[in-house]
mmCIF file of C-alpha atoms in Angstrom:
data_model
loop_
_atom_site.group_PDB
_atom_site.id
_atom_site.type_symbol
_atom_site.label_atom_id
_atom_site.label_comp_id
_atom_site.label_asym_id
_atom_site.label_seq_id
_atom_site.Cartn_x
_atom_site.Cartn_y
_atom_site.Cartn_z
ATOM 1 C CA MET A 1175 0.000 0.000 0.000
ATOM 2 C CA PHE A 1176 2.822 2.377 0.886
ATOM 3 C CA ARG A 1177 4.538 1.584 -2.409
ATOM 4 C CA LYS A 1178 1.381 2.470 -4.348
ATOM 5 C CA LYS A 1179 1.137 5.808 -2.538
ATOM 6 C CA VAL A 1180 4.777 6.628 -3.288
ATOM 7 C CA ILE A 1181 4.324 5.740 -6.962
ATOM 8 C CA PHE A 1182 1.148 7.830 -7.118
ATOM 9 C CA VAL A 1183 2.954 10.885 -5.692
ATOM 10 C CA PHE A 1184 5.844 10.332 -8.077
ATOM 11 C CA ILE A 1185 3.470 10.143 -11.043
ATOM 12 C CA LEU A 1186 1.949 13.478 -10.021
ATOM 13 C CA PHE A 1187 5.453 14.940 -9.919
ATOM 14 C CA LEU A 1188 6.173 13.604 -13.405
ATOM 15 C CA VAL A 1189 2.921 15.041 -14.729
ATOM 16 C CA ASN A 1190 3.737 18.498 -13.398
ATOM 17 C CA PHE A 1191 7.317 18.270 -14.667
ATOM 18 C CA SER A 1192 6.373 17.234 -18.195
ATOM 19 C CA PHE A 1193 3.598 19.834 -18.324
ATOM 20 C CA SER A 1194 6.100 22.568 -17.488
ATOM 21 C CA GLN A 1195 8.437 21.527 -20.329
ATOM 22 C CA GLU A 1196 7.954 23.265 -23.645
ATOM 23 C CA MET A 1197 10.101 24.240 -26.572
ATOM 24 C CA ILE A 1198 12.185 27.303 -25.731
ATOM 25 C CA TYR A 1199 14.050 29.012 -28.565
ATOM 26 C CA THR A 1200 15.179 32.498 -29.574
ATOM 27 C CA THR A 1201 14.656 32.497 -33.359
ATOM 28 C CA GLN A 1202 10.883 33.015 -33.279
ATOM 29 C CA SER A 1203 10.945 35.794 -35.853
ATOM 30 C CA LYS A 1204 12.704 33.492 -38.346
ATOM 31 C CA LEU A 1205 10.693 30.346 -37.518
ATOM 32 C CA MET A 1206 7.302 31.803 -36.710
ATOM 33 C CA HIS A 1207 5.468 28.648 -37.825
ATOM 34 C CA ILE A 1208 6.486 26.981 -34.539
ATOM 35 C CA THR A 1209 4.155 29.302 -32.630
ATOM 36 C CA ASN A 1210 1.691 29.903 -35.489
ATOM 37 C CA PRO A 1211 1.462 27.197 -38.216
ATOM 38 C CA SER A 1212 -0.460 29.577 -40.514
ATOM 39 C CA PHE A 1213 2.969 31.015 -41.299
ATOM 40 C CA PHE A 1214 3.533 27.932 -43.494
ATOM 41 C CA GLY A 1215 1.150 29.462 -46.040
ATOM 42 C CA LEU A 1216 2.758 32.917 -46.074
ATOM 43 C CA ASN A 1217 3.308 34.043 -49.680
ATOM 44 C CA SER A 1218 2.905 30.413 -50.862
ATOM 45 C CA TRP A 1219 6.525 29.635 -50.017
ATOM 46 C CA ASN A 1220 7.846 26.079 -50.183
ATOM 47 C CA ARG A 1221 10.482 25.565 -47.528
ATOM 48 C CA SER A 1222 12.170 22.990 -45.349
ATOM 49 C CA GLY A 1223 14.725 23.310 -42.598
ATOM 50 C CA LEU A 1224 16.349 22.223 -39.373
ATOM 51 C CA LEU A 1225 16.805 23.800 -35.957
ATOM 52 C CA TYR A 1226 19.053 22.700 -33.108
ATOM 53 C CA SER A 1227 18.411 24.424 -29.805
ATOM 54 C CA THR A 1228 19.989 23.809 -26.406
ATOM 55 C CA THR A 1229 18.703 25.423 -23.223
ATOM 56 C CA GLU A 1230 20.492 25.625 -19.893
ATOM 57 C CA ILE A 1231 17.753 25.862 -17.268
ATOM 58 C CA ASN A 1232 20.233 25.889 -14.391
ATOM 59 C CA PRO A 1233 23.886 24.875 -13.920
ATOM 60 C CA ASN A 1234 22.836 21.234 -13.499
ATOM 61 C CA GLU A 1235 20.113 20.855 -16.139
ATOM 62 C CA THR A 1236 20.271 21.148 -19.929
ATOM 63 C CA GLN A 1237 17.479 20.552 -22.444
ATOM 64 C CA ASN A 1238 17.874 19.946 -26.184
ATOM 65 C CA ASN A 1239 15.540 20.332 -29.164
ATOM 66 C CA LYS A 1240 16.136 18.809 -32.598
ATOM 67 C CA PHE A 1241 13.512 20.256 -34.901
ATOM 68 C CA PHE A 1242 12.552 19.633 -38.547
ATOM 69 C CA PHE A 1243 9.943 21.488 -40.616
ATOM 70 C CA GLY A 1244 8.658 21.596 -44.175
ATOM 71 C CA SER A 1245 5.852 23.179 -46.184
ATOM 72 C CA TYR A 1246 4.415 22.827 -49.674
ATOM 73 C CA SER A 1247 1.952 25.130 -51.439
ATOM 74 C CA PHE A 1248 -0.813 23.932 -53.759
ATOM 75 C CA ASP A 1249 -1.302 27.202 -55.601
ATOM 76 C CA LEU A 1250 -4.214 26.174 -57.843
ATOM 77 C CA GLN A 1251 -6.218 24.983 -54.816
ATOM 78 C CA ASN A 1252 -5.254 27.974 -52.600
ATOM 79 C CA PHE A 1253 -3.909 25.956 -49.684
ATOM 80 C CA SER A 1254 -0.619 24.825 -48.168
ATOM 81 C CA LEU A 1255 0.429 21.864 -46.041
ATOM 82 C CA GLY A 1256 2.981 22.034 -43.248
ATOM 83 C CA VAL A 1257 4.752 19.450 -41.110
ATOM 84 C CA GLN A 1258 6.837 19.897 -37.961
ATOM 85 C CA PHE A 1259 8.697 17.325 -35.880
ATOM 86 C CA ASN A 1260 10.529 18.021 -32.631
ATOM 87 C CA ASN A 1261 12.640 15.733 -30.469
ATOM 88 C CA PHE A 1262 12.976 17.117 -26.944
ATOM 89 C CA THR A 1263 15.357 15.573 -24.401
ATOM 90 C CA ALA A 1264 16.323 16.353 -20.825
ATOM 91 C CA PRO A 1265 19.187 13.840 -20.431
ATOM 92 C CA ASN A 1266 19.868 14.584 -16.757
ATOM 93 C CA ILE A 1267 16.566 13.027 -15.729
ATOM 94 C CA GLY A 1268 15.990 10.628 -18.634
ATOM 95 C CA TYR A 1269 13.022 12.525 -20.092
ATOM 96 C CA LYS A 1270 12.222 12.367 -23.831
ATOM 97 C CA LYS A 1271 9.352 13.761 -25.866
ATOM 98 C CA ASN A 1272 8.563 13.587 -29.602
ATOM 99 C CA ASP A 1273 6.003 15.886 -31.231
ATOM 100 C CA LEU A 1274 4.675 15.561 -34.778
ATOM 101 C CA ASN A 1275 2.359 18.329 -36.041
ATOM 102 C CA LEU A 1276 0.492 18.481 -39.354
ATOM 103 C CA SER A 1277 -1.132 21.689 -40.615
ATOM 104 C CA TYR A 1278 -3.600 22.642 -43.344
ATOM 105 C CA ILE A 1279 -3.547 26.336 -44.283
ATOM 106 C CA TYR A 1280 -6.093 28.001 -46.553
ATOM 107 C CA LYS A 1281 -5.379 31.313 -48.301
ATOM 108 C CA VAL A 1282 -7.966 34.068 -48.740
ATOM 109 C CA GLU A 1283 -7.333 37.453 -50.366
ATOM 110 C CA PHE A 1284 -9.120 40.359 -48.685
ATOM 111 C CA GLY A 1285 -8.121 42.875 -51.355
ATOM 112 C CA ASN A 1286 -5.478 45.622 -51.478
ATOM 113 C CA ASP A 1287 -2.790 42.941 -51.066
ATOM 114 C CA VAL A 1288 -4.096 41.867 -47.644
ATOM 115 C CA TRP A 1289 -4.248 38.104 -47.097
ATOM 116 C CA PHE A 1290 -5.962 35.948 -44.469
ATOM 117 C CA LEU A 1291 -4.473 32.536 -43.622
ATOM 118 C CA PRO A 1292 -6.597 30.291 -41.347
ATOM 119 C CA SER A 1293 -5.276 26.834 -40.449
ATOM 120 C CA ILE A 1294 -6.186 23.693 -38.544
ATOM 121 C CA ASN A 1295 -3.487 21.656 -36.837
ATOM 122 C CA VAL A 1296 -3.261 18.095 -35.542
ATOM 123 C CA GLY A 1297 -0.444 16.994 -33.264
ATOM 124 C CA PHE A 1298 0.744 13.606 -32.041
ATOM 125 C CA SER A 1299 2.935 13.455 -28.938
ATOM 126 C CA SER A 1300 4.874 10.640 -27.325
ATOM 127 C CA LYS A 1301 6.794 11.096 -24.086
ATOM 128 C CA ASN A 1302 8.601 8.856 -21.648
ATOM 129 C CA LEU A 1303 10.644 9.142 -18.509
ATOM 130 C CA ASN A 1304 13.049 6.492 -17.273
ATOM 131 C CA PRO A 1305 13.685 6.786 -13.503
ATOM 132 C CA ALA A 1306 16.766 4.610 -13.972
ATOM 133 C CA SER A 1307 18.519 7.825 -15.039
ATOM 134 C CA LEU A 1308 17.842 9.368 -11.627
ATOM 135 C CA VAL A 1309 20.016 8.986 -8.549
ATOM 136 C CA PHE A 1310 18.084 7.757 -5.503
ATOM 137 C CA GLU A 1311 19.086 8.332 -1.899
ATOM 138 C CA ASP A 1312 20.081 4.724 -1.247
ATOM 139 C CA GLN A 1313 22.670 4.920 -4.046
ATOM 140 C CA ILE A 1314 24.709 7.613 -2.290
ATOM 141 C CA ASN A 1315 27.277 6.718 0.344
ATOM 142 C CA SER A 1316 27.063 9.611 2.823
ATOM 143 C CA ILE A 1317 30.612 8.988 4.079
ATOM 144 C CA THR A 1318 32.595 8.598 0.854
ATOM 145 C CA GLY A 1319 30.192 10.307 -1.546
ATOM 146 C CA TYR A 1320 30.408 7.290 -3.840
ATOM 147 C CA VAL A 1321 27.329 6.674 -6.015
ATOM 148 C CA ASN A 1322 26.292 3.040 -6.487
ATOM 149 C CA GLN A 1323 25.031 1.906 -9.871
ATOM 150 C CA GLU A 1324 22.005 0.038 -8.481
ATOM 151 C CA SER A 1325 19.118 1.040 -6.242
ATOM 152 C CA ILE A 1326 16.548 -0.957 -4.279
ATOM 153 C CA ASP A 1327 14.030 1.899 -4.471
ATOM 154 C CA PRO A 1328 10.762 0.502 -5.969
ATOM 155 C CA LEU A 1329 10.583 3.385 -8.444
ATOM 156 C CA ALA A 1330 13.944 2.574 -10.039
ATOM 157 C CA ASP A 1331 12.461 -0.285 -12.079
ATOM 158 C CA PHE A 1332 9.559 1.699 -13.539
ATOM 159 C CA PHE A 1333 9.366 3.155 -17.053
ATOM 160 C CA PHE A 1334 6.730 5.818 -17.674
ATOM 161 C CA ALA A 1335 5.303 6.427 -21.164
ATOM 162 C CA LYS A 1336 2.361 8.341 -22.596
ATOM 163 C CA ASN A 1337 0.919 9.035 -26.060
ATOM 164 C CA TYR A 1338 -1.742 11.622 -26.835
ATOM 165 C CA THR A 1339 -3.213 13.785 -29.609
ATOM 166 C CA ASN A 1340 -3.768 17.539 -29.540
ATOM 167 C CA LEU A 1341 -5.758 19.834 -31.805
ATOM 168 C CA GLY A 1342 -5.094 23.457 -32.642
ATOM 169 C CA ALA A 1343 -6.095 26.350 -34.870
ATOM 170 C CA SER A 1344 -4.310 29.504 -35.999
ATOM 171 C CA PHE A 1345 -4.875 32.617 -38.091
ATOM 172 C CA ILE A 1346 -2.728 35.215 -39.806
ATOM 173 C CA LEU A 1347 -3.690 38.517 -41.414
ATOM 174 C CA HIS A 1348 -0.867 40.191 -43.304
ATOM 175 C CA SER A 1349 0.199 42.514 -46.071
ATOM 176 C CA ALA A 1350 3.640 43.427 -47.401
ATOM 177 C CA ASP A 1351 4.168 45.666 -44.354
ATOM 178 C CA PHE A 1352 2.416 44.164 -41.291
ATOM 179 C CA LEU A 1353 1.383 40.834 -39.810
ATOM 180 C CA LEU A 1354 -1.119 39.900 -37.089
ATOM 181 C CA GLY A 1355 -1.472 36.342 -35.832
ATOM 182 C CA LEU A 1356 -3.626 34.389 -33.373
ATOM 183 C CA SER A 1357 -3.046 30.763 -32.366
ATOM 184 C CA PHE A 1358 -4.746 28.179 -30.142
ATOM 185 C CA GLU A 1359 -3.151 24.959 -28.905
ATOM 186 C CA ASN A 1360 -4.562 21.931 -27.049
ATOM 187 C CA LEU A 1361 -8.168 22.706 -27.938
ATOM 188 C CA ASN A 1362 -9.116 19.135 -26.998
ATOM 189 C CA GLN A 1363 -7.256 19.422 -23.651
ATOM 190 C CA PRO A 1364 -5.578 15.982 -23.750
ATOM 191 C CA ASN A 1365 -4.826 14.060 -20.567
ATOM 192 C CA ILE A 1366 -1.034 13.904 -20.134
ATOM 193 C CA ALA A 1367 -0.953 11.838 -16.928
ATOM 194 C CA TYR A 1368 1.212 8.726 -17.167
ATOM 195 C CA ASN A 1369 -1.340 6.794 -15.132
ATOM 196 C CA ASP A 1370 -4.718 6.519 -16.887
ATOM 197 C CA ASP A 1371 -6.419 6.566 -13.491
ATOM 198 C CA VAL A 1372 -5.119 10.097 -12.929
ATOM 199 C CA GLU A 1373 -6.574 13.019 -14.893
ATOM 200 C CA PHE A 1374 -4.357 15.973 -15.681
ATOM 201 C CA LEU A 1375 -5.615 17.986 -18.641
ATOM 202 C CA ILE A 1376 -3.452 20.453 -20.557
ATOM 203 C CA PRO A 1377 -5.106 23.875 -20.498
ATOM 204 C CA ILE A 1378 -5.791 25.632 -23.792
ATOM 205 C CA THR A 1379 -2.854 27.823 -24.828
ATOM 206 C CA ILE A 1380 -3.477 31.130 -26.603
ATOM 207 C CA GLY A 1381 -0.859 33.022 -28.574
ATOM 208 C CA PHE A 1382 -0.779 36.422 -30.259
ATOM 209 C CA GLN A 1383 1.839 37.556 -32.779
ATOM 210 C CA ALA A 1384 2.501 40.892 -34.462
ATOM 211 C CA ALA A 1385 5.164 42.120 -36.871
ATOM 212 C CA TYR A 1386 5.945 45.237 -38.858
ATOM 213 C CA GLU A 1387 8.580 45.683 -41.562
ATOM 214 C CA PHE A 1388 9.697 48.836 -43.327
ATOM 215 C CA ASN A 1389 12.304 49.755 -45.876
ATOM 216 C CA LEU A 1390 15.401 51.445 -44.445
ATOM 217 C CA ASN A 1391 16.680 52.480 -47.866
ATOM 218 C CA PRO A 1392 13.686 53.377 -50.080
ATOM 219 C CA TYR A 1393 15.727 55.802 -52.210
ATOM 220 C CA ASP A 1394 18.631 53.411 -52.831
ATOM 221 C CA ARG A 1395 21.273 55.492 -51.081
ATOM 222 C CA ARG A 1396 24.806 54.146 -51.016
ATOM 223 C CA PHE A 1397 25.447 54.025 -47.264
ATOM 224 C CA LEU A 1398 23.106 51.008 -46.992
ATOM 225 C CA PRO A 1399 22.613 47.951 -49.210
ATOM 226 C CA ARG A 1400 19.798 48.229 -51.725
ATOM 227 C CA TYR A 1401 17.572 45.800 -49.846
ATOM 228 C CA SER A 1402 17.703 46.971 -46.221
ATOM 229 C CA TYR A 1403 14.783 46.451 -43.833
ATOM 230 C CA LEU A 1404 13.945 46.588 -40.152
ATOM 231 C CA TYR A 1405 11.737 43.727 -39.009
ATOM 232 C CA SER A 1406 10.098 44.176 -35.588
ATOM 233 C CA TYR A 1407 8.313 41.182 -34.104
ATOM 234 C CA ALA A 1408 6.506 40.398 -30.851
ATOM 235 C CA SER A 1409 4.586 37.412 -29.516
ATOM 236 C CA VAL A 1410 2.640 36.694 -26.345
ATOM 237 C CA ARG A 1411 1.827 33.138 -25.223
ATOM 238 C CA ARG A 1412 -0.613 32.524 -22.398
ATOM 239 C CA SER A 1413 -0.997 29.084 -20.794
ATOM 240 C CA ASN A 1414 -2.896 28.571 -17.553
ATOM 241 C CA GLU A 1415 -1.377 31.009 -15.030
ATOM 242 C CA SER A 1416 1.867 31.705 -16.903
ATOM 243 C CA MET A 1417 2.669 34.059 -19.748
ATOM 244 C CA ASN A 1418 5.700 34.308 -22.018
ATOM 245 C CA VAL A 1419 6.519 37.471 -23.978
ATOM 246 C CA TYR A 1420 9.062 37.575 -26.807
ATOM 247 C CA THR A 1421 10.222 40.637 -28.755
ATOM 248 C CA SER A 1422 12.864 41.068 -31.451
ATOM 249 C CA GLN A 1423 14.309 43.758 -33.682
ATOM 250 C CA GLU A 1424 16.243 42.604 -36.732
ATOM 251 C CA PHE A 1425 18.083 44.514 -39.451
ATOM 252 C CA GLN A 1426 18.195 42.859 -42.862
ATOM 253 C CA LEU A 1427 21.137 44.404 -44.731
ATOM 254 C CA GLY A 1428 21.160 42.670 -48.084
ATOM 255 C CA GLU A 1429 22.053 39.030 -47.576
ATOM 256 C CA PHE A 1430 23.181 39.651 -43.976
ATOM 257 C CA SER A 1431 20.973 40.101 -40.922
ATOM 258 C CA ILE A 1432 21.728 41.095 -37.354
ATOM 259 C CA GLY A 1433 19.381 41.686 -34.474
ATOM 260 C CA ALA A 1434 18.474 41.418 -30.824
ATOM 261 C CA ASN A 1435 15.715 39.608 -28.951
ATOM 262 C CA GLN A 1436 14.287 39.707 -25.452
ATOM 263 C CA GLN A 1437 12.151 37.283 -23.440
ATOM 264 C CA PHE A 1438 9.968 38.052 -20.437
ATOM 265 C CA GLY A 1439 8.060 35.717 -18.156
ATOM 266 C CA ILE A 1440 5.043 36.277 -15.947
ATOM 267 C CA PHE A 1441 4.078 33.643 -13.391
ATOM 268 C CA ASP A 1442 3.758 35.012 -9.890
ATOM 269 C CA SER A 1443 5.601 38.177 -10.878
ATOM 270 C CA PHE A 1444 7.137 39.854 -13.916
ATOM 271 C CA SER A 1445 10.642 38.630 -14.806
ATOM 272 C CA PHE A 1446 13.115 39.743 -17.477
ATOM 273 C CA LEU A 1447 14.447 36.313 -18.482
ATOM 274 C CA ASN A 1448 17.111 36.875 -21.113
ATOM 275 C CA VAL A 1449 18.416 39.018 -23.931
ATOM 276 C CA GLY A 1450 19.855 37.536 -27.103
ATOM 277 C CA LEU A 1451 21.849 38.405 -30.186
ATOM 278 C CA ASN A 1452 21.405 36.774 -33.583
ATOM 279 C CA VAL A 1453 23.118 36.886 -36.967
ATOM 280 C CA GLY A 1454 22.081 35.372 -40.283
ATOM 281 C CA LEU A 1455 23.218 34.887 -43.844
ATOM 282 C CA SER A 1456 21.133 34.232 -46.957
ATOM 283 C CA TYR A 1457 22.842 32.638 -49.943
ATOM 284 C CA GLU A 1458 21.037 31.395 -53.050
ATOM 285 C CA ASN A 1459 18.218 29.167 -51.713
ATOM 286 C CA PHE A 1460 19.705 28.807 -48.231
ATOM 287 C CA ASP A 1461 19.155 30.786 -45.063
ATOM 288 C CA PHE A 1462 21.532 30.177 -42.152
ATOM 289 C CA GLY A 1463 21.420 31.695 -38.676
ATOM 290 C CA VAL A 1464 22.752 31.455 -35.146
ATOM 291 C CA SER A 1465 21.458 33.004 -31.933
ATOM 292 C CA TYR A 1466 22.563 33.130 -28.303
ATOM 293 C CA ALA A 1467 20.512 34.425 -25.366
ATOM 294 C CA PHE A 1468 22.171 35.512 -22.120
ATOM 295 C CA ALA A 1469 20.306 34.725 -18.908
ATOM 296 C CA LEU A 1470 19.389 37.566 -16.563
ATOM 297 C CA GLN A 1471 19.127 36.428 -12.947
ATOM 298 C CA SER A 1472 17.545 38.634 -10.314
ATOM 299 C CA SER A 1473 18.649 38.357 -6.680
ATOM 300 C CA ALA A 1474 14.964 38.346 -5.735
ATOM 301 C CA THR A 1475 14.365 35.076 -7.617
ATOM 302 C CA THR A 1476 17.245 32.887 -6.442
ATOM 303 C CA TYR A 1477 14.928 29.873 -6.434
ATOM 304 C CA ARG A 1478 14.328 30.160 -10.180
ATOM 305 C CA TYR A 1479 16.843 30.289 -13.020
ATOM 306 C CA ALA A 1480 16.370 32.124 -16.288
ATOM 307 C CA PRO A 1481 17.365 30.015 -19.305
ATOM 308 C CA THR A 1482 20.472 30.442 -21.432
ATOM 309 C CA ILE A 1483 19.643 29.468 -25.017
ATOM 310 C CA PHE A 1484 21.724 28.642 -28.092
ATOM 311 C CA ASP A 1485 20.026 28.201 -31.504
ATOM 312 C CA LEU A 1486 21.417 27.071 -34.830
ATOM 313 C CA TYR A 1487 19.157 26.788 -37.877
ATOM 314 C CA LEU A 1488 19.278 26.182 -41.623
ATOM 315 C CA SER A 1489 16.393 26.516 -44.086
ATOM 316 C CA PHE A 1490 16.067 25.827 -47.807
ATOM 317 C CA ASP A 1491 13.600 27.577 -50.120
ATOM 318 C CA PHE A 1492 12.484 25.521 -53.121
ATOM 319 C CA SER A 1493 9.646 27.797 -54.276
ATOM 320 C CA PRO A 1494 9.036 27.962 -58.059
ATOM 321 C CA PHE A 1495 10.444 30.990 -59.844
ATOM 322 C CA LEU A 1496 12.654 31.821 -56.856
ATOM 323 C CA ARG A 1497 15.442 32.902 -59.182
ATOM 324 C CA ASN A 1498 13.240 35.700 -60.565
ATOM 325 C CA ARG A 1499 13.146 37.442 -57.187
ATOM 326 C CA ARG A 1500 16.546 36.476 -55.810
ATOM 327 C CA GLY A 1501 18.152 39.355 -53.962
ATOM 328 C CA GLN A 1502 14.829 40.480 -52.514
ATOM 329 C CA TYR A 1503 15.278 39.779 -48.804
ATOM 330 C CA LYS A 1504 12.034 41.229 -47.512
ATOM 331 C CA ARG A 1505 10.287 38.971 -44.959
ATOM 332 C CA LEU A 1506 6.684 40.019 -45.616
ATOM 333 C CA GLN A 1507 5.847 39.518 -49.265
ATOM 334 C CA VAL A 1508 2.691 38.935 -51.322
ATOM 335 C CA ASP A 1509 4.094 38.650 -54.863
ATOM 336 C CA ASN A 1510 4.226 34.832 -54.866
ATOM 337 C CA TYR A 1511 0.491 34.306 -54.210
ATOM 338 C CA TYR A 1512 -0.334 34.846 -57.862
#
């Protein structure tokens, strides 16, 4: 009976831990489809790419994301399809999670080069946690500090696994100058508890995105490259009692880009989490970028660590007639819809 109670408490801990884990990255303005899949249909682009992201939650815990994405536009039918796959690992505790998301995006022209992109999204998630990766109290020799390889704790032999499906919807309204987005995740509120006898439903997550881009060199003056833009982006993500705010400002100077990003968190109080720097290079069909976010730790929140994040991504654009507009590095475009 005691063993069942201990396992039950441990399962509740695992549920709360896995619920708190989510993909953290600093290249949101480049890979906006992660937060809003409607972005897959933007300007009927066909793209694929990879992202590697590592996050240091505290000095003793690191999390890694290996992410793949791709999109294809069916121009004659006015829709696009998108796919995303993410492998999330927290090796220190033996936690793994795989997410596969499929998206259908429809394209509607509102007139005056304003486009509306609604989408529906279906996700499939598989997660597991192996307690064998943990160190239990009976493994530690309090005198020598030596850690034994085996434990007699009843939890050491358990392997926890869970599969579930989640539904979402998203919307984007944009022109060649601005973008507004709205996204909903976990509309079906799946049960993520490892034990089917325990109910722990994921709350619906709501996200809002906004961007504005303007030409820094409209008169083709020599002190700046011909195609120079400032792209300002912001997103807000609300889940249960927590809120995450991301902002970025990026200069596109021809094929090169450089910018800064900031992340804020609101749980029981407002926290400035980190500030990051990012650089990018576009060459032919390829877009390459790297970003690093520095953690900001307040003395008032010594019990909580802000994350340090490193991102590395590569994307490939295989849109038809790309060669005809090569050299045009503007993010928000509408010329490829037709």
